mmCIF file of C-alpha atoms in Angstrom:
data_model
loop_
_atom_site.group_PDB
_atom_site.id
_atom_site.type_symbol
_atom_site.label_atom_id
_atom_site.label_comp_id
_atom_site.label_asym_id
_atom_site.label_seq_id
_atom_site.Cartn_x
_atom_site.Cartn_y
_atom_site.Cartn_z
ATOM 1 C CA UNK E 15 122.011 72.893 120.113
ATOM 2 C CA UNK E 16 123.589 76.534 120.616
ATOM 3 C CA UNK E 17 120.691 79.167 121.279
ATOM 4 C CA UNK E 18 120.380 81.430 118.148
ATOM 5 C CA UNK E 19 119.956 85.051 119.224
ATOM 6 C CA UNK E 20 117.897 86.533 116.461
ATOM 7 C CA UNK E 21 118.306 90.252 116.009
ATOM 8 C CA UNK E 22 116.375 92.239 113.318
ATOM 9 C CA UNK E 23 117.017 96.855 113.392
ATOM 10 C CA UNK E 24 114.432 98.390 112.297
ATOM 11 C CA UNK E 25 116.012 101.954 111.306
ATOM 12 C CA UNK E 26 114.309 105.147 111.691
ATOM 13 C CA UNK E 27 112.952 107.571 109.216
ATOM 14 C CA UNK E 28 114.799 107.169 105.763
ATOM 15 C CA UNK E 29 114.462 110.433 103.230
ATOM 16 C CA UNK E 30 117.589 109.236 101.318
ATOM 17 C CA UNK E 31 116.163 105.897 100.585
ATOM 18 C CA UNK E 32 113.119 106.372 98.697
ATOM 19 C CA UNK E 33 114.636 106.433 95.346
ATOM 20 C CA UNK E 34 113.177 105.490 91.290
ATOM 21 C CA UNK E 35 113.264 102.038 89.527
ATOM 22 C CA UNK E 36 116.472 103.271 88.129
ATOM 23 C CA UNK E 37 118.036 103.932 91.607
ATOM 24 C CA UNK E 38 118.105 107.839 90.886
ATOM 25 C CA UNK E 39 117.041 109.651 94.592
ATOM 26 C CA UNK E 40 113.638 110.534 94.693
ATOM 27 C CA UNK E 41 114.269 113.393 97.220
ATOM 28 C CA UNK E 42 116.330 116.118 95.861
ATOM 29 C CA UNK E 43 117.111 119.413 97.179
ATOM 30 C CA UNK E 44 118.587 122.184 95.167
ATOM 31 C CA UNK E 45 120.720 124.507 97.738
ATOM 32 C CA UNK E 46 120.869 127.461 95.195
ATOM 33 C CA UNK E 47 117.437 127.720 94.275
ATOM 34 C CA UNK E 48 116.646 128.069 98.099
ATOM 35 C CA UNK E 49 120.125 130.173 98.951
ATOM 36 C CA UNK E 50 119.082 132.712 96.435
ATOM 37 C CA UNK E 51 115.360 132.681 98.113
ATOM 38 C CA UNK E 52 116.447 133.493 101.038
ATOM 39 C CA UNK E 53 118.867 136.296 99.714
ATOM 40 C CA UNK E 54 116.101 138.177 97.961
ATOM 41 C CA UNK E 55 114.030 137.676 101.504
ATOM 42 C CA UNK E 56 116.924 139.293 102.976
ATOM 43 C CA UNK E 57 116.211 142.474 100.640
ATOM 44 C CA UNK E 58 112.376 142.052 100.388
ATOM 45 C CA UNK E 59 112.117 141.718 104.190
ATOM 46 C CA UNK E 60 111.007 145.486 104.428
ATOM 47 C CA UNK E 61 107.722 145.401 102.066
ATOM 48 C CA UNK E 62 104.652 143.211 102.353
ATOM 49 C CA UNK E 63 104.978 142.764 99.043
ATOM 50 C CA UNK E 64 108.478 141.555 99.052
ATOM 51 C CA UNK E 65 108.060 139.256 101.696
ATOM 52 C CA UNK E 66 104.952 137.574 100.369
ATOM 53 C CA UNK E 67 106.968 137.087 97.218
ATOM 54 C CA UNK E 68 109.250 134.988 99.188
ATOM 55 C CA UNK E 69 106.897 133.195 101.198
ATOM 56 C CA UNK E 70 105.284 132.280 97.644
ATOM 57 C CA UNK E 71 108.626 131.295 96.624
ATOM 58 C CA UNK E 72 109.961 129.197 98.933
ATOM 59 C CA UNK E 73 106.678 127.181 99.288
ATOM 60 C CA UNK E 74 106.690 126.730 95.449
ATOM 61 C CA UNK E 75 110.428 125.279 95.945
ATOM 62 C CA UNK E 76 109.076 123.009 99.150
ATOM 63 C CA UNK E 77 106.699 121.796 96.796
ATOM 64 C CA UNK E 78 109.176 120.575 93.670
ATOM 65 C CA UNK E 79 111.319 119.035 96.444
ATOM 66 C CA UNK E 80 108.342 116.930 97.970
ATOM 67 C CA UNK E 81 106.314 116.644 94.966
ATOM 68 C CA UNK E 82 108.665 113.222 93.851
ATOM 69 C CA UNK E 83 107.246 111.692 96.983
ATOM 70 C CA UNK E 84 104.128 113.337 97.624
ATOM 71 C CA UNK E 85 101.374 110.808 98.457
ATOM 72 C CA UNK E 86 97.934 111.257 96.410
ATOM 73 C CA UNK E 87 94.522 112.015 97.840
ATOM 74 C CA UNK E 88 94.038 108.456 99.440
ATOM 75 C CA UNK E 89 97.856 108.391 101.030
ATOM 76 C CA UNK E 90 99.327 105.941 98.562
ATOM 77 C CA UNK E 91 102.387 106.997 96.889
ATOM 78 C CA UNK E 92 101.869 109.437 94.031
ATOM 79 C CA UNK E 93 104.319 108.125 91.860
ATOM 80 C CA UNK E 94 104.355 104.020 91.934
ATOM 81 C CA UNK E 95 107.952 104.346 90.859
ATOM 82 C CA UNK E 96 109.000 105.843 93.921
ATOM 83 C CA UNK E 97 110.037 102.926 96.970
ATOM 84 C CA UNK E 98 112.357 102.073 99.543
ATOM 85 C CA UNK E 99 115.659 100.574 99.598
ATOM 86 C CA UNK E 100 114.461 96.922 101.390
ATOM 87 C CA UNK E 101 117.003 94.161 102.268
ATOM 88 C CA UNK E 102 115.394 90.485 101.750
ATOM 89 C CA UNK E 103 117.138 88.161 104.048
ATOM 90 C CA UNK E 104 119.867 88.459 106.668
ATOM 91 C CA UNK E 105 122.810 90.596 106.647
ATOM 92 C CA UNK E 106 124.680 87.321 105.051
ATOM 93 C CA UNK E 107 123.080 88.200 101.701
ATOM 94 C CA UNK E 108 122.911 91.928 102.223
ATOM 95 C CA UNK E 109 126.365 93.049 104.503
ATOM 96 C CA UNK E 110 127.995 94.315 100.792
ATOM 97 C CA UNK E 111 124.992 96.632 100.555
ATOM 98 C CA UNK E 112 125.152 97.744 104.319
ATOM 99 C CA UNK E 113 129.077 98.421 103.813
ATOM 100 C CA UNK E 114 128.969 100.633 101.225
ATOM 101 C CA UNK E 115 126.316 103.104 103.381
ATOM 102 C CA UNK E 116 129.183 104.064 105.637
ATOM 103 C CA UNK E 117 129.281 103.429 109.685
ATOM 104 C CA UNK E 118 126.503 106.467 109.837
ATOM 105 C CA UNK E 119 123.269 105.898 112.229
ATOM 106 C CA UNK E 120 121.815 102.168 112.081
ATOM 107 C CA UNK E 121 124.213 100.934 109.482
ATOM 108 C CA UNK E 122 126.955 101.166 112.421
ATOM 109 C CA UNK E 123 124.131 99.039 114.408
ATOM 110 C CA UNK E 124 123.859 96.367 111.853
ATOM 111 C CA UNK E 125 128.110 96.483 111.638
ATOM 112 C CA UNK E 126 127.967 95.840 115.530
ATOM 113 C CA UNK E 127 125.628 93.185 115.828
ATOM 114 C CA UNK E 128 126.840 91.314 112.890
ATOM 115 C CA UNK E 129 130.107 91.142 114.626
ATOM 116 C CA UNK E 130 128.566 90.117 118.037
ATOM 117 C CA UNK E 131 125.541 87.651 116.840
ATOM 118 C CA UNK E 132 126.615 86.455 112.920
ATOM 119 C CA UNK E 133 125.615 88.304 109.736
ATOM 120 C CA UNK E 134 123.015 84.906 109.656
ATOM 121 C CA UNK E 135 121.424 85.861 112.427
ATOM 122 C CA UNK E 136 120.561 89.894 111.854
ATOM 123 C CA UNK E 137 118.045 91.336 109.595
ATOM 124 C CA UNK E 138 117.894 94.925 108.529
ATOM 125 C CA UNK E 139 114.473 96.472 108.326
ATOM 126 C CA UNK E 140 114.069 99.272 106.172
ATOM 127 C CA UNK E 141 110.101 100.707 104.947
ATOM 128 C CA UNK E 142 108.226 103.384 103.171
ATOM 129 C CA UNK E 143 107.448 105.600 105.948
ATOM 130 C CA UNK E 144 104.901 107.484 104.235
ATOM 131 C CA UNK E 145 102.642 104.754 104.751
ATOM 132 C CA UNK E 146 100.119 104.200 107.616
ATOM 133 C CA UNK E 147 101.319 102.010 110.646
ATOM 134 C CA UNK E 148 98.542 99.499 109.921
ATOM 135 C CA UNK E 149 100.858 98.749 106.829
ATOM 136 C CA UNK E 150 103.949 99.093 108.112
ATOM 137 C CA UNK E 151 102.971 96.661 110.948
ATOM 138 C CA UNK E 152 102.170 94.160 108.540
ATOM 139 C CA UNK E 153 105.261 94.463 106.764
ATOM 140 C CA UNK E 154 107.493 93.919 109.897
ATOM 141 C CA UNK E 155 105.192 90.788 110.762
ATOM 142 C CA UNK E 156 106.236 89.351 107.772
ATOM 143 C CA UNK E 157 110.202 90.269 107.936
ATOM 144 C CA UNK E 158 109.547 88.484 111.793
ATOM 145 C CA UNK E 159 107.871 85.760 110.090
ATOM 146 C CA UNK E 160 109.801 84.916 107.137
ATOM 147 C CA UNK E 161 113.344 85.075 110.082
ATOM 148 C CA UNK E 162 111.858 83.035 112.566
ATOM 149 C CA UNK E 163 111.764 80.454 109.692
ATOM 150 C CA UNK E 164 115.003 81.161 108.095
ATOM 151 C CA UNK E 165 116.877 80.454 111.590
ATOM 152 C CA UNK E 166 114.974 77.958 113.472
ATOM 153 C CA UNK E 167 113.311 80.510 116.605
ATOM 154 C CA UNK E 168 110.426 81.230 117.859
ATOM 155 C CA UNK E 169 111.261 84.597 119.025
ATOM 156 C CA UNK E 170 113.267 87.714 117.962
ATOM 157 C CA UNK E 171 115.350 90.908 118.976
ATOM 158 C CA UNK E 172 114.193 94.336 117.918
ATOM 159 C CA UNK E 173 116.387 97.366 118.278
ATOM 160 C CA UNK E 174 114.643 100.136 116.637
ATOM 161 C CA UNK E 175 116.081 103.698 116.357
ATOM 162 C CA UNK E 176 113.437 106.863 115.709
ATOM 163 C CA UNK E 177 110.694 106.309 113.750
ATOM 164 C CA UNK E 178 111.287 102.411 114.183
ATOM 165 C CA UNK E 179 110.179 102.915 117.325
ATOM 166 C CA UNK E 180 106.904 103.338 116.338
ATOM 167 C CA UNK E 181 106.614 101.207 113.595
ATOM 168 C CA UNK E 182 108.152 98.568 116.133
ATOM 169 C CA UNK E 183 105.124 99.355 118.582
ATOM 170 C CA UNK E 184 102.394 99.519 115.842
ATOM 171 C CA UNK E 185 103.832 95.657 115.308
ATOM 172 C CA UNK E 186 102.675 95.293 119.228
ATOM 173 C CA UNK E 187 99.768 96.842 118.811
ATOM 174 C CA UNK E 188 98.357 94.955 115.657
ATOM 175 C CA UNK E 189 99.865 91.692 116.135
ATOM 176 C CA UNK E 190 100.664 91.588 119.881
ATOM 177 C CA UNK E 191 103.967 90.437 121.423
ATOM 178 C CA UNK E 192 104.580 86.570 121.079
ATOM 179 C CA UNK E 193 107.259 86.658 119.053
ATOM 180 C CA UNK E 194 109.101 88.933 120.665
ATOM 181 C CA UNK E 195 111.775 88.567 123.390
ATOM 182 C CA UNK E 196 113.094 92.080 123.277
ATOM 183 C CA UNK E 197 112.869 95.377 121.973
ATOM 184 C CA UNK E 198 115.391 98.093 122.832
ATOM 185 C CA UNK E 199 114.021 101.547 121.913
ATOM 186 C CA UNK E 200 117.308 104.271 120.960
ATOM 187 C CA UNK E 201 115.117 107.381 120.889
ATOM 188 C CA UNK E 202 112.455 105.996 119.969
ATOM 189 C CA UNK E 203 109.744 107.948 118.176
ATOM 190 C CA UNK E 204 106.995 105.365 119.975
ATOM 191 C CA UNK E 205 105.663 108.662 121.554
ATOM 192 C CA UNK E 206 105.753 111.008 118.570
ATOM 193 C CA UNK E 207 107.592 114.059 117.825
ATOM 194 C CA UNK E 208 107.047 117.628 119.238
ATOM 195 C CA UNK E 209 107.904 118.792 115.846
ATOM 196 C CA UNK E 210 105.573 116.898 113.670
ATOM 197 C CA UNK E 211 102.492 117.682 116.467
ATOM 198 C CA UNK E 212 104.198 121.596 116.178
ATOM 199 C CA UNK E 213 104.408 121.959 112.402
ATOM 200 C CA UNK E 214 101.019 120.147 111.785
ATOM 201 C CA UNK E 215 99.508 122.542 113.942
ATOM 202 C CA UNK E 216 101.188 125.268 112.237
ATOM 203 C CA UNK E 217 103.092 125.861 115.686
ATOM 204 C CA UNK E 218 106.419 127.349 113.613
ATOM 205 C CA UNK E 219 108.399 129.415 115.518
ATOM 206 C CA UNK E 220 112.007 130.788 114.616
ATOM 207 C CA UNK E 221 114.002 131.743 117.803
ATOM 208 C CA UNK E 222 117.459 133.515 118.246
ATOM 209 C CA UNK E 223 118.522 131.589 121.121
ATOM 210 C CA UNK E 224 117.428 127.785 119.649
ATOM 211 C CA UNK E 225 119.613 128.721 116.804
ATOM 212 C CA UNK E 226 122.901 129.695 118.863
ATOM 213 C CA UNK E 227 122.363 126.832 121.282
ATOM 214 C CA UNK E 228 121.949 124.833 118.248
ATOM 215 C CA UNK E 229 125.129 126.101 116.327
ATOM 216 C CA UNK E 230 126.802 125.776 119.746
ATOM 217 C CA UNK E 231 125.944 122.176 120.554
ATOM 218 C CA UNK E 232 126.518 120.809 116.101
ATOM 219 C CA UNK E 233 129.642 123.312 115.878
ATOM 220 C CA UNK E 234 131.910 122.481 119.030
ATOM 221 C CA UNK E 235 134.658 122.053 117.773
ATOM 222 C CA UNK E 236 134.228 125.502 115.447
ATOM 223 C CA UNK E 237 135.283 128.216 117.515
ATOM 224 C CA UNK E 238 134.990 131.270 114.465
ATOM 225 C CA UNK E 239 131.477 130.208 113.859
ATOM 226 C CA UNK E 240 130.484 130.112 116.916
ATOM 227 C CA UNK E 241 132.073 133.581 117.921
ATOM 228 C CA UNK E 242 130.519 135.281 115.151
ATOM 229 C CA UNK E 243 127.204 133.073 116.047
ATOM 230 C CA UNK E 244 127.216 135.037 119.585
ATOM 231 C CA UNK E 245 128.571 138.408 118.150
ATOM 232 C CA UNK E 246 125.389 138.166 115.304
ATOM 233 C CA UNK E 247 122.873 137.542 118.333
ATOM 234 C CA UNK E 248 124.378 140.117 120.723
ATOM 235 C CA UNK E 249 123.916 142.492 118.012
ATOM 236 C CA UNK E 250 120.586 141.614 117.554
ATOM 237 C CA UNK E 251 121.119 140.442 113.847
ATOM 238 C CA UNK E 252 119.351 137.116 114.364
ATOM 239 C CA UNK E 253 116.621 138.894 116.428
ATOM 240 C CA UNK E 254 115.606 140.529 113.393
ATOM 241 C CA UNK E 255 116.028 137.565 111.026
ATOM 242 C CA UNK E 256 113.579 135.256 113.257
ATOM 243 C CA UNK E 257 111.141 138.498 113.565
ATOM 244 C CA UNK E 258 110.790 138.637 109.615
ATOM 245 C CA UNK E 259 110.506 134.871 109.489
ATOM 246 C CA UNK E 260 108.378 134.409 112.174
ATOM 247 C CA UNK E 261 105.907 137.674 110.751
ATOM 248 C CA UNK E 262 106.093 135.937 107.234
ATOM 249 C CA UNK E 263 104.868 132.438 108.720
ATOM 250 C CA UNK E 264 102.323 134.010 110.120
ATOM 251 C CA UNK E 265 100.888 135.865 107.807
ATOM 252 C CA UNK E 266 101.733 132.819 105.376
ATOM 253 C CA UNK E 267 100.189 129.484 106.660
ATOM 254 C CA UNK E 268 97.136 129.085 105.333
ATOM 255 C CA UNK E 269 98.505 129.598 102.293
ATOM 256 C CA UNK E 270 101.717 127.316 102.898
ATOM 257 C CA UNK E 271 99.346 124.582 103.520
ATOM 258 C CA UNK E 272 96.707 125.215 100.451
ATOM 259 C CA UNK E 273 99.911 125.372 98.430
ATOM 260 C CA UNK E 274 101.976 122.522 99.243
ATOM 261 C CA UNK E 275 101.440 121.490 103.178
ATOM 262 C CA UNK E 276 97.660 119.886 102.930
ATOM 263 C CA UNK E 277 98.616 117.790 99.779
ATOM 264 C CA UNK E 278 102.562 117.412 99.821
ATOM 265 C CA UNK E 279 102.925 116.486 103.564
ATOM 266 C CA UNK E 280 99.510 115.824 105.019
ATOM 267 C CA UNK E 281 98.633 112.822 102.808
ATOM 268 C CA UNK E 282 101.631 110.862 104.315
ATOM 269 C CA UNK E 283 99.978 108.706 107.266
ATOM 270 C CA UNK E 284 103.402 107.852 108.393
ATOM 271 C CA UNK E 285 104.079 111.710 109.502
ATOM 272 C CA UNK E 286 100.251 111.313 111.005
ATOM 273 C CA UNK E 287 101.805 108.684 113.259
ATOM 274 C CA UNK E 288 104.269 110.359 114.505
ATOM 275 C CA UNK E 289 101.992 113.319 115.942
ATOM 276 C CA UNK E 290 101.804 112.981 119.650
ATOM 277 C CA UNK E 291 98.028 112.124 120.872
ATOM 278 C CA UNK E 292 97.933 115.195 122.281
ATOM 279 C CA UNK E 293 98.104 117.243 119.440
ATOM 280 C CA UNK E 294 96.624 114.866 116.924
ATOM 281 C CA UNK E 295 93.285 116.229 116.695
ATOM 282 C CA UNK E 296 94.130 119.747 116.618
ATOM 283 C CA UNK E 297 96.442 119.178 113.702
ATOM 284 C CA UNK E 298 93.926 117.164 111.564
ATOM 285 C CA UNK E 299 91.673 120.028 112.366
ATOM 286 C CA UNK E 300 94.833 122.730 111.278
ATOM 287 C CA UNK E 301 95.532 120.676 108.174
ATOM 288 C CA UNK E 302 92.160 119.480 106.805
ATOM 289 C CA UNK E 303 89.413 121.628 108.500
ATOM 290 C CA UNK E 304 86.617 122.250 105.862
ATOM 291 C CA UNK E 305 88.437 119.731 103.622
ATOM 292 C CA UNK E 306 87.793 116.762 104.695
ATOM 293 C CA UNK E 307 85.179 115.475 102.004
ATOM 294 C CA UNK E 308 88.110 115.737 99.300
ATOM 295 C CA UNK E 309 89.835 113.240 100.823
ATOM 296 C CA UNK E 310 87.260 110.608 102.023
ATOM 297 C CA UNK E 311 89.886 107.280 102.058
ATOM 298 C CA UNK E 312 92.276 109.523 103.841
ATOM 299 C CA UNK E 313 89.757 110.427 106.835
ATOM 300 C CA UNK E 314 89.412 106.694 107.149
ATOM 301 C CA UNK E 315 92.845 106.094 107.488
ATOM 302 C CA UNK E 316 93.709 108.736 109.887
ATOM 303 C CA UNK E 317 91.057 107.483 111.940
ATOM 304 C CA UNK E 318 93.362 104.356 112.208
ATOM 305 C CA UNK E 319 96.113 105.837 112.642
ATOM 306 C CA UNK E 320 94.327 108.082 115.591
ATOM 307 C CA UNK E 321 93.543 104.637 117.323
ATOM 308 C CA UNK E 322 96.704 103.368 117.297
ATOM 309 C CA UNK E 323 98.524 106.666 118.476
ATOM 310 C CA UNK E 324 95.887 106.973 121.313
ATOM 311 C CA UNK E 325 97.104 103.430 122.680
ATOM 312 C CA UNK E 326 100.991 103.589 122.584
ATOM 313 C CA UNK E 327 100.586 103.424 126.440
ATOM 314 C CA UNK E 328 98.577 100.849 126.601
ATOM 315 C CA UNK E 329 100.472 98.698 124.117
ATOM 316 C CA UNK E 330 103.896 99.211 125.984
ATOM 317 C CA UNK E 331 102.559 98.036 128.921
ATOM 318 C CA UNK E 332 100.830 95.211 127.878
ATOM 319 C CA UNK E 333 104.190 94.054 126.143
ATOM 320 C CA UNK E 334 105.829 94.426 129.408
ATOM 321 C CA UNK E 335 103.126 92.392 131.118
ATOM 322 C CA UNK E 336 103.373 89.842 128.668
ATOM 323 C CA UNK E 337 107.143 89.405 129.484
ATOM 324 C CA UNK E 338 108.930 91.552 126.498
ATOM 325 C CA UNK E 339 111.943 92.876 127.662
ATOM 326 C CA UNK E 340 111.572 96.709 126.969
ATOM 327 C CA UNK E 341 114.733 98.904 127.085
ATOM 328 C CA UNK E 342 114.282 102.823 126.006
ATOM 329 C CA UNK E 343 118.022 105.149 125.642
ATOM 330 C CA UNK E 344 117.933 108.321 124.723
ATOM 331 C CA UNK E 345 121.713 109.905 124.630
ATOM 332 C CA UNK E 346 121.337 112.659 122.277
ATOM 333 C CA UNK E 347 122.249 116.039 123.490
ATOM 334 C CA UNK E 348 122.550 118.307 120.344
ATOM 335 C CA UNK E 349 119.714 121.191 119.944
ATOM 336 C CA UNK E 350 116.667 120.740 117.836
ATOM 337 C CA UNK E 351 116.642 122.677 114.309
ATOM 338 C CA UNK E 352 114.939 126.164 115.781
ATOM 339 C CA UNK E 353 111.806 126.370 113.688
ATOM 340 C CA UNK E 354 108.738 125.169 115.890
ATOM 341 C CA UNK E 355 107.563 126.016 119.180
ATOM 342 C CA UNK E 356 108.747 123.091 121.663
ATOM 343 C CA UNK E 357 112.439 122.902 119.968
ATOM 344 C CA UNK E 358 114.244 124.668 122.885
ATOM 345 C CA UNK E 359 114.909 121.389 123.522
ATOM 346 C CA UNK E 360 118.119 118.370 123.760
ATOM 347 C CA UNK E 361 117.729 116.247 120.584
ATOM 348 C CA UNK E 362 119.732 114.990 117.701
ATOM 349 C CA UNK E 363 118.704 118.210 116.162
ATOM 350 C CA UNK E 364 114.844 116.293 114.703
ATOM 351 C CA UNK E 365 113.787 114.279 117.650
ATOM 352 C CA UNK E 366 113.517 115.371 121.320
ATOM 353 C CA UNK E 367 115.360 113.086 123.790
#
């Protein structure tokens, strides 16, 4: 019989696809509401008191736009309405739904390898990655479960972009490697981000220079934008801008995060997981410290999801040593969004290559 090459993507972080019952996007974000923040910033930026007034504001607008998929004091999903897009079977039941998302990111990945291996023999795995990688493990155990049995193998094909790269190595690391042949890693969060250990550690930085070089790498082809972009910074427009920003943030922090950060963004396990090791116990101490009884289920959790982020090194290695193929390409070279400390960076403007 012809050898079936089973290939299931596991995509990377998904804001667009947590959506209501009814379909309607979950995660919605008003560009006026924040456009005339920032103009009133632009005018309060002299006073204490008119800067404070914007920090107050903008947090209170961070918070309606995360609030729909905020996670409640335990890290389960506020609102039980609120889920992920999820394709059940292979891309032979689902390649209608796949179309219609455009040739953007991993749907282009599906489009290839359904051309190359058979829309039969390619899943597309898609999760809520607000939850912990203990869960998210088990979910991709039983999408590799459930397609070994649809086609007939014993062993899959995992190309994981992002934040699939960890959940792809949590699978490793909580249900070890024998049914996997491969795993090819494109920029792979298996490592975390610098700007999830940054921002948890309230490590937000605005600098001139990342923005240009940012502009510069997303705006090539925009030669007025990036004229005036150099003119602005030579003039020391933007020097100013990131000095008011950067004063408000830190004068602000503590209460961003009693506002909207600690309960909005720190309940999500999934962001927890992608916080490098090294800066994992500094955050929880940035985030939590001296509130850590209020959230007793969630200190258990994180504790998990500390163990598992401790041993990505380990678990790559012992998947190598157990024979899984392991490829890792990074081929990103745009500049990181210029608002934390490490982003002077090449990235695909969220995760460092």
């Amino acid at each position: 019989a012809e050898k079936v090459t089973l290939v299931i993507i596991v995509r990377g972080i998904d804001f667009a696809g947590l959506s209501y019952s009814d379909g309607t996007k979950a995660l919605q974000v008003n560009a006026g509401d924040i456009m005339g923040l920032l103009f009133k910033g632009f005018w309060g930026s002299l006073t204490l008191n008119g800067k404070e007034t914007v920090a107050d504001g903008l947090f209170e607008v961070a918070k309606g736009v995360f609030l729909p998929i905020a996670c409640d004091k335990e890290g389960n999903s506020l609102d039980p309405n609120v889920s992920m897009v999820q394709y059940k079977g292979s891309m032979a039941e689902n390649m209608d739904k796949v179309y219609a998302l455009g040739d953007g990111g991993e749907e282009g990945i599906v489009k290839t390898a359904v051309e190359k291996y058979g829309a039969e023999n390619v899943y597309f795995f898609t999760y809520d990655w607000r939850k912990a990688p203990v869960q998210l493990a088990e979910e991709l155990n039983e999408y590799v479960e459930t397609a070994k049995s649809n086609n007939g193998v014993d062993k899959v094909n995992i190309i994981c972009a992002s934040m699939g790269g960890m959940v792809t190595t949590a699978y490793m690391y909580y249900y070890g490697y024998d049914s996997i042949n491969s795993a090819v890693y494109l920029s792979g969060a298996q490592n975390g981000t610098y700007v999830c250990g940054d921002a948890l550690n309230g490590r937000i930085v605005f600098e001139s220079d990342t923005l240009v070089s940012l502009v510069s790498s997303v705006a090539a082809d925009n030669l007025l934008l990036r004229v005036f972009m150099v003119i602005f910074n030579s003039l020391g427009v933007l020097d100013f801008i990131t000095f008011v920003a950067n004063d408000t943030v830190t004068n602000s922090f503590d209460r961003a995060n009693d506002v909207m950060l600690r309960d909005c963004l720190g309940t999500m396990c999934g962001f927890w997981a992608l916080c490098p090791d090294v800066d994992f116990d500094s955050a929880r101490e940035t985030i939590f410290g001296g509130h850590e009884d209020e959230y007793p289920v969630l200190m258990e959790k994180l504790d998990g999801v500390r163990s598992f982020v401790m041993s990505t090194e380990d678990t790559l290695k012992g998947a190598m040593e157990s024979g899984v193929k392991l490829s890792f390409v990074s081929n990103y070279n745009i500049g990181l969004v210029p608002v934390y400390e490490r982003a002077n960076l090449n990235g695909d403007m969220v995760l460092e290559s």
